[in-house]
mmCIF file with all atom_site columns, C-alpha atoms in Angstrom:
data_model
loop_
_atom_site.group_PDB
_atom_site.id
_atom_site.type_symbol
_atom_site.label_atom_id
_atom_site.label_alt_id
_atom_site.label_comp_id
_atom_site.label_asym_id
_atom_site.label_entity_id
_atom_site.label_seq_id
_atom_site.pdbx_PDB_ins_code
_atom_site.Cartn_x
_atom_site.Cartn_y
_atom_site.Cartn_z
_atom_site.occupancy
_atom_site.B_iso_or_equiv
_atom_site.pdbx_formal_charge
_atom_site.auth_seq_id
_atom_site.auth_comp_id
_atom_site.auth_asym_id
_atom_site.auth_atom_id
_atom_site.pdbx_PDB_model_num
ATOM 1   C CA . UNK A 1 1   ? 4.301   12.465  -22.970 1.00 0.00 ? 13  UNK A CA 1
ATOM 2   C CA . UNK A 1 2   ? 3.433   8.753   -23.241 1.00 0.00 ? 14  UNK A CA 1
ATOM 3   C CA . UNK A 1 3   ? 1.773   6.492   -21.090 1.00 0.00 ? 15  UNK A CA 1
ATOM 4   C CA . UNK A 1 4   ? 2.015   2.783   -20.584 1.00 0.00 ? 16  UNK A CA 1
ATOM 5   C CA . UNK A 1 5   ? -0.268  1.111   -17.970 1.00 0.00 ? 17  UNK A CA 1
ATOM 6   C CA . UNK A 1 6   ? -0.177  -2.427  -17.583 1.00 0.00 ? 18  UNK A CA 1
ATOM 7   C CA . UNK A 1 7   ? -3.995  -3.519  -16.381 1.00 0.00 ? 19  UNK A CA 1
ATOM 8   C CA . UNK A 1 8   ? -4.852  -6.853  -15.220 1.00 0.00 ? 20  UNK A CA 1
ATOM 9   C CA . UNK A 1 9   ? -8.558  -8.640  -15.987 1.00 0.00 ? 21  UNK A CA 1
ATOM 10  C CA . UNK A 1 10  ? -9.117  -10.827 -13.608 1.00 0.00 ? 22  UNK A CA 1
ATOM 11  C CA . UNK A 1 11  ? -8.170  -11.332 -9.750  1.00 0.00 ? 23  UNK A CA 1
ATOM 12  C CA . UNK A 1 12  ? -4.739  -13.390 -8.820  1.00 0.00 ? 24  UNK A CA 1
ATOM 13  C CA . UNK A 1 13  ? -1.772  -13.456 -10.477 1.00 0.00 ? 25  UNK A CA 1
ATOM 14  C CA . UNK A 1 14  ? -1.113  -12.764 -14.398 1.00 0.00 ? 26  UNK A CA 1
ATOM 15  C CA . UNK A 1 15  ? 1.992   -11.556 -14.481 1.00 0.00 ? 27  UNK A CA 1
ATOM 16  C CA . UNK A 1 16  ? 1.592   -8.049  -14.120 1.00 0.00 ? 28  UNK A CA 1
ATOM 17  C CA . UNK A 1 17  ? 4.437   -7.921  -11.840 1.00 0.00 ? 29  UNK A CA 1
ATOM 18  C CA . UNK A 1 18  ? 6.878   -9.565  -14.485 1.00 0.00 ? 30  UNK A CA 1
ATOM 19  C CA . UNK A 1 19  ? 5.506   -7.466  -17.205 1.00 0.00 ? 31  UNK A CA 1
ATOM 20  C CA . UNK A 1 20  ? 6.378   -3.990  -15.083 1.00 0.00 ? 32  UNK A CA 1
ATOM 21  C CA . UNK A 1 21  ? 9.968   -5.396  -14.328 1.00 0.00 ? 33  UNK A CA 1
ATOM 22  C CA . UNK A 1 22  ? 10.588  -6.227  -17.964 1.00 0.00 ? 34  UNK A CA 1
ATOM 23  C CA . UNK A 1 23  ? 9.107   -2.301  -18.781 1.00 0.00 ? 35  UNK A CA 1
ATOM 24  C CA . UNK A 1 24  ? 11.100  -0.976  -16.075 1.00 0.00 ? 36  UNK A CA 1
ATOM 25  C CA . UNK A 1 25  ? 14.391  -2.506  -17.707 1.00 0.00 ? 37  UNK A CA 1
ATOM 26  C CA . UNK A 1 26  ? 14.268  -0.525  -20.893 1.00 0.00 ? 38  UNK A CA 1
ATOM 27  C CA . UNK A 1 27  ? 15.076  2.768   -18.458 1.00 0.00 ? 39  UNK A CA 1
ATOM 28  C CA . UNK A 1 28  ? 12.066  4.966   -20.347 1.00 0.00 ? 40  UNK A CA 1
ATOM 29  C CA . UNK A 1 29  ? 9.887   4.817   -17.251 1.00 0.00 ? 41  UNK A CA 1
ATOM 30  C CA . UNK A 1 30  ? 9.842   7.281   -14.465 1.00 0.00 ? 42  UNK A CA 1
ATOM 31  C CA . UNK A 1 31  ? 6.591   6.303   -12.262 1.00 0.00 ? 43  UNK A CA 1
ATOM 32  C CA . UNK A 1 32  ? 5.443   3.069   -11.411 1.00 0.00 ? 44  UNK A CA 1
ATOM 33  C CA . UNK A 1 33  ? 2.191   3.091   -9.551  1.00 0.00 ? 45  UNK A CA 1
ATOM 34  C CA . UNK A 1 34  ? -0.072  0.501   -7.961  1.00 0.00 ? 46  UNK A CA 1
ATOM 35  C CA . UNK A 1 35  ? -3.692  1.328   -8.066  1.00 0.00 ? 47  UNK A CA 1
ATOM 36  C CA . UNK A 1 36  ? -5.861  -1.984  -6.294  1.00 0.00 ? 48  UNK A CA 1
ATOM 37  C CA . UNK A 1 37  ? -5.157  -4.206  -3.824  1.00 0.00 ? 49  UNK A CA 1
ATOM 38  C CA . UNK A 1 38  ? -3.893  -5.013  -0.674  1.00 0.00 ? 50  UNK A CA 1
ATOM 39  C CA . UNK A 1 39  ? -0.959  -7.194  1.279   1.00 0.00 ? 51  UNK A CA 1
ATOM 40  C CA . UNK A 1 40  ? -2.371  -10.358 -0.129  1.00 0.00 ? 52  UNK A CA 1
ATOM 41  C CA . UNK A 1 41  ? -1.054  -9.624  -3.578  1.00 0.00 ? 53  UNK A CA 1
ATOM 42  C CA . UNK A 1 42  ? 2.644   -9.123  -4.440  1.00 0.00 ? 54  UNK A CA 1
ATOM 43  C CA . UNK A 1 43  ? 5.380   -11.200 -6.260  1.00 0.00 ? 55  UNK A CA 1
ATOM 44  C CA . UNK A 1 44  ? 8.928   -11.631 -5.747  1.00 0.00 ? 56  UNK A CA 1
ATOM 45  C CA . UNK A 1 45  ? 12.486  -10.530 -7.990  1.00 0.00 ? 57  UNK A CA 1
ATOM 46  C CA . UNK A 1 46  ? 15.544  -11.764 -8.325  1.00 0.00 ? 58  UNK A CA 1
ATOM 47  C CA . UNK A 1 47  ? 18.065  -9.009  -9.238  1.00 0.00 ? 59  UNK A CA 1
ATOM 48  C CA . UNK A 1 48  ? 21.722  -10.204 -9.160  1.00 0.00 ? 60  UNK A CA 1
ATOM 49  C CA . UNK A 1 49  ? 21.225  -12.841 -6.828  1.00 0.00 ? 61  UNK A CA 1
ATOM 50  C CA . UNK A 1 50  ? 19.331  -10.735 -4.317  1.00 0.00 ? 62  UNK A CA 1
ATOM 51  C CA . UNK A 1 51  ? 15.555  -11.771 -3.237  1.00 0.00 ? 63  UNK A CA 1
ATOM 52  C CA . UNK A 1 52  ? 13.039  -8.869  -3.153  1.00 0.00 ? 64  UNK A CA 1
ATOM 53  C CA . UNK A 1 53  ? 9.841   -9.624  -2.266  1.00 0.00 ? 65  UNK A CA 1
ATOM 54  C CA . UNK A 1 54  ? 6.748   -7.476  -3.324  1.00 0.00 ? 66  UNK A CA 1
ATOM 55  C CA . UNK A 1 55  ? 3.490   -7.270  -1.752  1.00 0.00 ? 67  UNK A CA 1
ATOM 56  C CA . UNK A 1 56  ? 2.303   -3.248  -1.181  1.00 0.00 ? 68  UNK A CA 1
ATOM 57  C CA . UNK A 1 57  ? 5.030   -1.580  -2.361  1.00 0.00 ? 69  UNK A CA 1
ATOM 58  C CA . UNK A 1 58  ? 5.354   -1.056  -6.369  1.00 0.00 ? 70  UNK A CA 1
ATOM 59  C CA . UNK A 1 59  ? 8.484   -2.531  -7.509  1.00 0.00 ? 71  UNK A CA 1
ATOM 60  C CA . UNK A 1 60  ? 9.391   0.270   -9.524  1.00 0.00 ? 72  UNK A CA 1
ATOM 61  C CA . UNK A 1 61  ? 11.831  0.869   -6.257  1.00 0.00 ? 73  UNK A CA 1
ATOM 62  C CA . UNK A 1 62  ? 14.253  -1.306  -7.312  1.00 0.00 ? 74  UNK A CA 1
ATOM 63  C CA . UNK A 1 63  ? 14.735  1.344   -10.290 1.00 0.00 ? 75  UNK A CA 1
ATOM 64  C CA . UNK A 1 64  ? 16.719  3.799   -8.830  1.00 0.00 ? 76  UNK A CA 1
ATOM 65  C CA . UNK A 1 65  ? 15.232  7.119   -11.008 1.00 0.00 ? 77  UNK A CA 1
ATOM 66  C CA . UNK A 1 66  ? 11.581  5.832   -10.852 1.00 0.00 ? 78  UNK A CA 1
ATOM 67  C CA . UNK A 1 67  ? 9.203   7.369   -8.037  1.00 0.00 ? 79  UNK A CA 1
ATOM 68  C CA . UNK A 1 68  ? 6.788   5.081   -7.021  1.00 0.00 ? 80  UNK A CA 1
ATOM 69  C CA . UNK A 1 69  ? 2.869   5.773   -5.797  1.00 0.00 ? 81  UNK A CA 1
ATOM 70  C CA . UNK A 1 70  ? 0.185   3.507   -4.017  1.00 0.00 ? 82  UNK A CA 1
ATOM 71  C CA . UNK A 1 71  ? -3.050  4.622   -5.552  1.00 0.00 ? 83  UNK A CA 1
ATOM 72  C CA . UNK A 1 72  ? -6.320  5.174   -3.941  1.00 0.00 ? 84  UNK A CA 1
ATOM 73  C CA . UNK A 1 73  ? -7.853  2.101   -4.623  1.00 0.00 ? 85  UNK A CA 1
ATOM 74  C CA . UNK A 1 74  ? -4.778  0.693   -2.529  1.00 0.00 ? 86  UNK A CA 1
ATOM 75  C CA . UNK A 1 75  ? -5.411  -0.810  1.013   1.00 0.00 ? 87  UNK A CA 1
ATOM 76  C CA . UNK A 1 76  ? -1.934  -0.137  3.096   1.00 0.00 ? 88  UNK A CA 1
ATOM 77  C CA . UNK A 1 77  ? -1.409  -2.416  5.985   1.00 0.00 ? 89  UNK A CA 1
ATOM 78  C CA . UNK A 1 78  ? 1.119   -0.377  7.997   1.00 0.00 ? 90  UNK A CA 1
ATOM 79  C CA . UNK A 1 79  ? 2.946   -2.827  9.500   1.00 0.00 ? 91  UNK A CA 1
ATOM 80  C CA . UNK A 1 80  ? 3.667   -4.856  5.826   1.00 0.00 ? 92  UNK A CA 1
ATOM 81  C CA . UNK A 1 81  ? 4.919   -1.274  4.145   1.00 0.00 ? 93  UNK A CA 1
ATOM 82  C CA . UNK A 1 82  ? 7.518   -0.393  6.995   1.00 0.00 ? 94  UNK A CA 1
ATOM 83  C CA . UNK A 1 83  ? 8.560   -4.505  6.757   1.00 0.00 ? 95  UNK A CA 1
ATOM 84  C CA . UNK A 1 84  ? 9.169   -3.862  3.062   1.00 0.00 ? 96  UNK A CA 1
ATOM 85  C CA . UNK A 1 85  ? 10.801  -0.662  3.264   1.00 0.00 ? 97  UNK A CA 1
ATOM 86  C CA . UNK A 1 86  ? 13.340  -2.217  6.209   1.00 0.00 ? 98  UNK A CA 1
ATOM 87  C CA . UNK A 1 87  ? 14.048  -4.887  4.020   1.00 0.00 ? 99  UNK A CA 1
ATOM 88  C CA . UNK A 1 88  ? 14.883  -2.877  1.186   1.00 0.00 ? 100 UNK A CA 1
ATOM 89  C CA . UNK A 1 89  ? 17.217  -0.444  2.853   1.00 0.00 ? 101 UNK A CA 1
ATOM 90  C CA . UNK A 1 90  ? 18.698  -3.285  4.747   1.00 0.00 ? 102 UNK A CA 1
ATOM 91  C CA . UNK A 1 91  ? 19.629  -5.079  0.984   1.00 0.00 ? 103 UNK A CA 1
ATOM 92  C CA . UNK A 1 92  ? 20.910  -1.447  -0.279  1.00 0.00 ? 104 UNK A CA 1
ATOM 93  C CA . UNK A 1 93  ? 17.886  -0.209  -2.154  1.00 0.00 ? 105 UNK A CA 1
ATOM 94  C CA . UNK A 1 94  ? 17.566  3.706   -1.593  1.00 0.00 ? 106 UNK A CA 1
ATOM 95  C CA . UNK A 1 95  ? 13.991  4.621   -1.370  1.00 0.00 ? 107 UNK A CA 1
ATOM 96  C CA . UNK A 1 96  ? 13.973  8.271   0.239   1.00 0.00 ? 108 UNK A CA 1
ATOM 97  C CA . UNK A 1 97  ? 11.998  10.669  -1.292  1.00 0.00 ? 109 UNK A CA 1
ATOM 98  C CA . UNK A 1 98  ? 10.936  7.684   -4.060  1.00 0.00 ? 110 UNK A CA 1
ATOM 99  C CA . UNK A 1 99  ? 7.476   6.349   -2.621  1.00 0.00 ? 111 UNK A CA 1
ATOM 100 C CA . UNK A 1 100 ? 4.080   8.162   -2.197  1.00 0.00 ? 112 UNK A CA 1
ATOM 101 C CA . UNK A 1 101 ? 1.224   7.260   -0.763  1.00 0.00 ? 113 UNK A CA 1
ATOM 102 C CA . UNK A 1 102 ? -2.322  8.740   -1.988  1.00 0.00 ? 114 UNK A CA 1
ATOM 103 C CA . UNK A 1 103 ? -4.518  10.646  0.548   1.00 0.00 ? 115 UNK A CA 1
ATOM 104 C CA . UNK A 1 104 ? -7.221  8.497   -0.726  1.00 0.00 ? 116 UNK A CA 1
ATOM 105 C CA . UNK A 1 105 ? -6.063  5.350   0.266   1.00 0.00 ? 117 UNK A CA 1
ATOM 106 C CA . UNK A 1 106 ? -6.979  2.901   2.916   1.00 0.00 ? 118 UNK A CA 1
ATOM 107 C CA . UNK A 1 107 ? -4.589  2.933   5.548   1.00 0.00 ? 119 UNK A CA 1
ATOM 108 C CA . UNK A 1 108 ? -5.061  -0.558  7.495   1.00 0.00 ? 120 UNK A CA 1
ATOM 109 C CA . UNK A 1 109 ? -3.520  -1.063  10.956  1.00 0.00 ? 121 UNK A CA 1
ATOM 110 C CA . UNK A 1 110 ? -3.684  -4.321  12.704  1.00 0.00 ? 122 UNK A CA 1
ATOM 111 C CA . UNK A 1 111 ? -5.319  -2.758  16.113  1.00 0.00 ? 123 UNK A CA 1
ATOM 112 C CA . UNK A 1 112 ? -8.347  -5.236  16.064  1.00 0.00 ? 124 UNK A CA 1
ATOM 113 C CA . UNK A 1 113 ? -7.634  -8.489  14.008  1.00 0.00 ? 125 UNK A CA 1
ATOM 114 C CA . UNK A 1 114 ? -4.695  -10.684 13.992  1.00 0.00 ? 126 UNK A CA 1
ATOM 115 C CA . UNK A 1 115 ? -2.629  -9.519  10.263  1.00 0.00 ? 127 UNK A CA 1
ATOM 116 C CA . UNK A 1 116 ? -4.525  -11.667 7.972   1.00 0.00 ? 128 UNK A CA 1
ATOM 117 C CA . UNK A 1 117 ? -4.014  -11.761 4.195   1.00 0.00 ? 129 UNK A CA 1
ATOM 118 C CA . UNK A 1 118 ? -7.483  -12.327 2.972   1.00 0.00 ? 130 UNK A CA 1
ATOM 119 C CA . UNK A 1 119 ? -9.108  -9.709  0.951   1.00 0.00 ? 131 UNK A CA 1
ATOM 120 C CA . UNK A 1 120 ? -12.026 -10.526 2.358   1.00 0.00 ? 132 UNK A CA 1
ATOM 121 C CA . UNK A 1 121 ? -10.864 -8.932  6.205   1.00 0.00 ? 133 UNK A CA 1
ATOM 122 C CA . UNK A 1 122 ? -9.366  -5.646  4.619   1.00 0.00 ? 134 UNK A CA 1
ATOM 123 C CA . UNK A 1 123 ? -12.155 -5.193  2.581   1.00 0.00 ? 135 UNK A CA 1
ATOM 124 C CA . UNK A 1 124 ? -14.399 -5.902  5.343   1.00 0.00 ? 136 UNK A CA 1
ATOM 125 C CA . UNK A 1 125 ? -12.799 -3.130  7.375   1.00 0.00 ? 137 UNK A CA 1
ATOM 126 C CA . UNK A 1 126 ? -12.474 -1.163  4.737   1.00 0.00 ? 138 UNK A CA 1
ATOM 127 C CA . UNK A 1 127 ? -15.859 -0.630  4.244   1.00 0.00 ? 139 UNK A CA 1
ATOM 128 C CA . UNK A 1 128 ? -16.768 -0.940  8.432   1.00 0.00 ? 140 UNK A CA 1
ATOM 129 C CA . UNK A 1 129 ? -14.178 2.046   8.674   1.00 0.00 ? 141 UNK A CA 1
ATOM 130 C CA . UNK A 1 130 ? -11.583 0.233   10.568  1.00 0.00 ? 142 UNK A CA 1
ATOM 131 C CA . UNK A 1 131 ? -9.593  1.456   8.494   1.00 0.00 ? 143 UNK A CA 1
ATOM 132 C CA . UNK A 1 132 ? -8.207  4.898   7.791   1.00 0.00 ? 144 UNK A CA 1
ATOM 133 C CA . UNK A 1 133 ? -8.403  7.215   4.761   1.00 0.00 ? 145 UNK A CA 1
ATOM 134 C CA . UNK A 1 134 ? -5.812  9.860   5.580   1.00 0.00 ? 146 UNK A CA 1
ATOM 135 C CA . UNK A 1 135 ? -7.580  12.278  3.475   1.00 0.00 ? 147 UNK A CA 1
ATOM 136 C CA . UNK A 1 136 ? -10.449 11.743  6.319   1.00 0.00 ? 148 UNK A CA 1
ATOM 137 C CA . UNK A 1 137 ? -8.499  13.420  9.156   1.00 0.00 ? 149 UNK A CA 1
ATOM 138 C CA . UNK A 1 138 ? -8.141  16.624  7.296   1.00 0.00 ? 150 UNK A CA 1
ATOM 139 C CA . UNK A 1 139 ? -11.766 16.816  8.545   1.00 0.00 ? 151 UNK A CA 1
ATOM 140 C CA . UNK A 1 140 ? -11.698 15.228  11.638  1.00 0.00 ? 152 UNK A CA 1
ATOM 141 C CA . UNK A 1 141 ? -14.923 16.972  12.031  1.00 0.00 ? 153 UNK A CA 1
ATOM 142 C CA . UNK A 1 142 ? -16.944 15.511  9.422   1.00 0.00 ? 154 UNK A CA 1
ATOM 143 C CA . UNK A 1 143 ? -15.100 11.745  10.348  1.00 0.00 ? 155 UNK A CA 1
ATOM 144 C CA . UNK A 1 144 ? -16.309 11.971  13.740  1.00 0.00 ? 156 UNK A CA 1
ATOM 145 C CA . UNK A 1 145 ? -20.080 12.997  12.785  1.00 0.00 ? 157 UNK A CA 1
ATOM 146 C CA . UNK A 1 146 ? -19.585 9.989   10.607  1.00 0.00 ? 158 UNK A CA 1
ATOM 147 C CA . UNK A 1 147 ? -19.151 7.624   13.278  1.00 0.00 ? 159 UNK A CA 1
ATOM 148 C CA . UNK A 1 148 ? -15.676 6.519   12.410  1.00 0.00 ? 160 UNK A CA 1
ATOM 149 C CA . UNK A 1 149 ? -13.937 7.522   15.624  1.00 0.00 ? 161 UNK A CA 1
ATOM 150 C CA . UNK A 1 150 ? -15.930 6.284   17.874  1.00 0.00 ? 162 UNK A CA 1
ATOM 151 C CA . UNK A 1 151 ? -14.432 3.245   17.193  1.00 0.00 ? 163 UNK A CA 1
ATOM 152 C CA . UNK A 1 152 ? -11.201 4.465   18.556  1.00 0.00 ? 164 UNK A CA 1
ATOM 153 C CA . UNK A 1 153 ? -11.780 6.238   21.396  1.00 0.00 ? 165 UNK A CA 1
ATOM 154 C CA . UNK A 1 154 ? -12.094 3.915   24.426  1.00 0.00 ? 166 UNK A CA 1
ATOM 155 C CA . UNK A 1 155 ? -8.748  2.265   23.373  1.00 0.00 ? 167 UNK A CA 1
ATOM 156 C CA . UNK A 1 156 ? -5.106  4.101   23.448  1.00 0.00 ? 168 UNK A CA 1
ATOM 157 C CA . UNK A 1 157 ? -3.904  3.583   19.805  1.00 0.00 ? 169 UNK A CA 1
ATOM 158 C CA . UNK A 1 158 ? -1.749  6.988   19.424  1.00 0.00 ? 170 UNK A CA 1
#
């Protein structure tokens, strides 16, 4: 088996996005994953006239036998991945049983802050544990001797 990454070196856009779509073309790919970054990122496809835009989700969804996987180094704002998979399903794109998440990344819901785009705020909850690792509530235990729940128990979230 063969692997092809495609690895940026430096922060904002190179092309990456381009260079995937152009791999994912040749059909010999059957996993596209993203492994850094956040909402703020992202670029946008044209495929026979139709605009998809890409900002959490790896476009390896508009390949219909490719599964597709956000990483752990990948911060998930909630309410951007269920806008992207509603617009995909509402342009035809079939994406059941396609996309996986990691237990190991950030999971980022807009309970505190207004849905900003900087890095800078999902990093910064990131590391204040505003954010969720799902992998965390397997031991709910040890996340509460942490301090991370704290945060959300005097407000109804669930």
């Amino acid at each position: 088996m063969s692997v092809t990454v495609v690895l940026g070196s430096q922060f904002g856009d190179e092309g990456k996005g381009k260079l995937v779509d152009v791999l994912l073309s040749s059909g010999k790919f059957s996993l596209v994953a993203r492994c850094a970054g956040g909402h703020n990122a992202g670029h946008t496809l044209v495929v026979n006239g139709q605009s998809f835009d890409f900002h959490i989700l790896p476009s390896g969804l508009l390949a219909p036998d490719t599964a597709n996987l956000i990483g752990n180094g990948t911060v998930v704002h909630v309410p951007q991945f269920f806008k992207e998979l509603k617009n995909l399903g509402e342009k035809g794109i079939n994406y059941d049983g396609r996309i996986f998440i990691s237990d190991r990344a950030h999971v980022l819901f807009s309970l505190r802050r207004s849905s900003q785009r900087a890095m800078l705020s999902t990093d910064s909850a990131t590391i204040q544990v505003h954010a969720l690792i799902p992998a965390m509530l397997r031991q709910m235990r040890r996340f509460i001797k942490r301090d991370g729940a704290r945060r959300f128990e005097s407000r109804d979230y669930w």
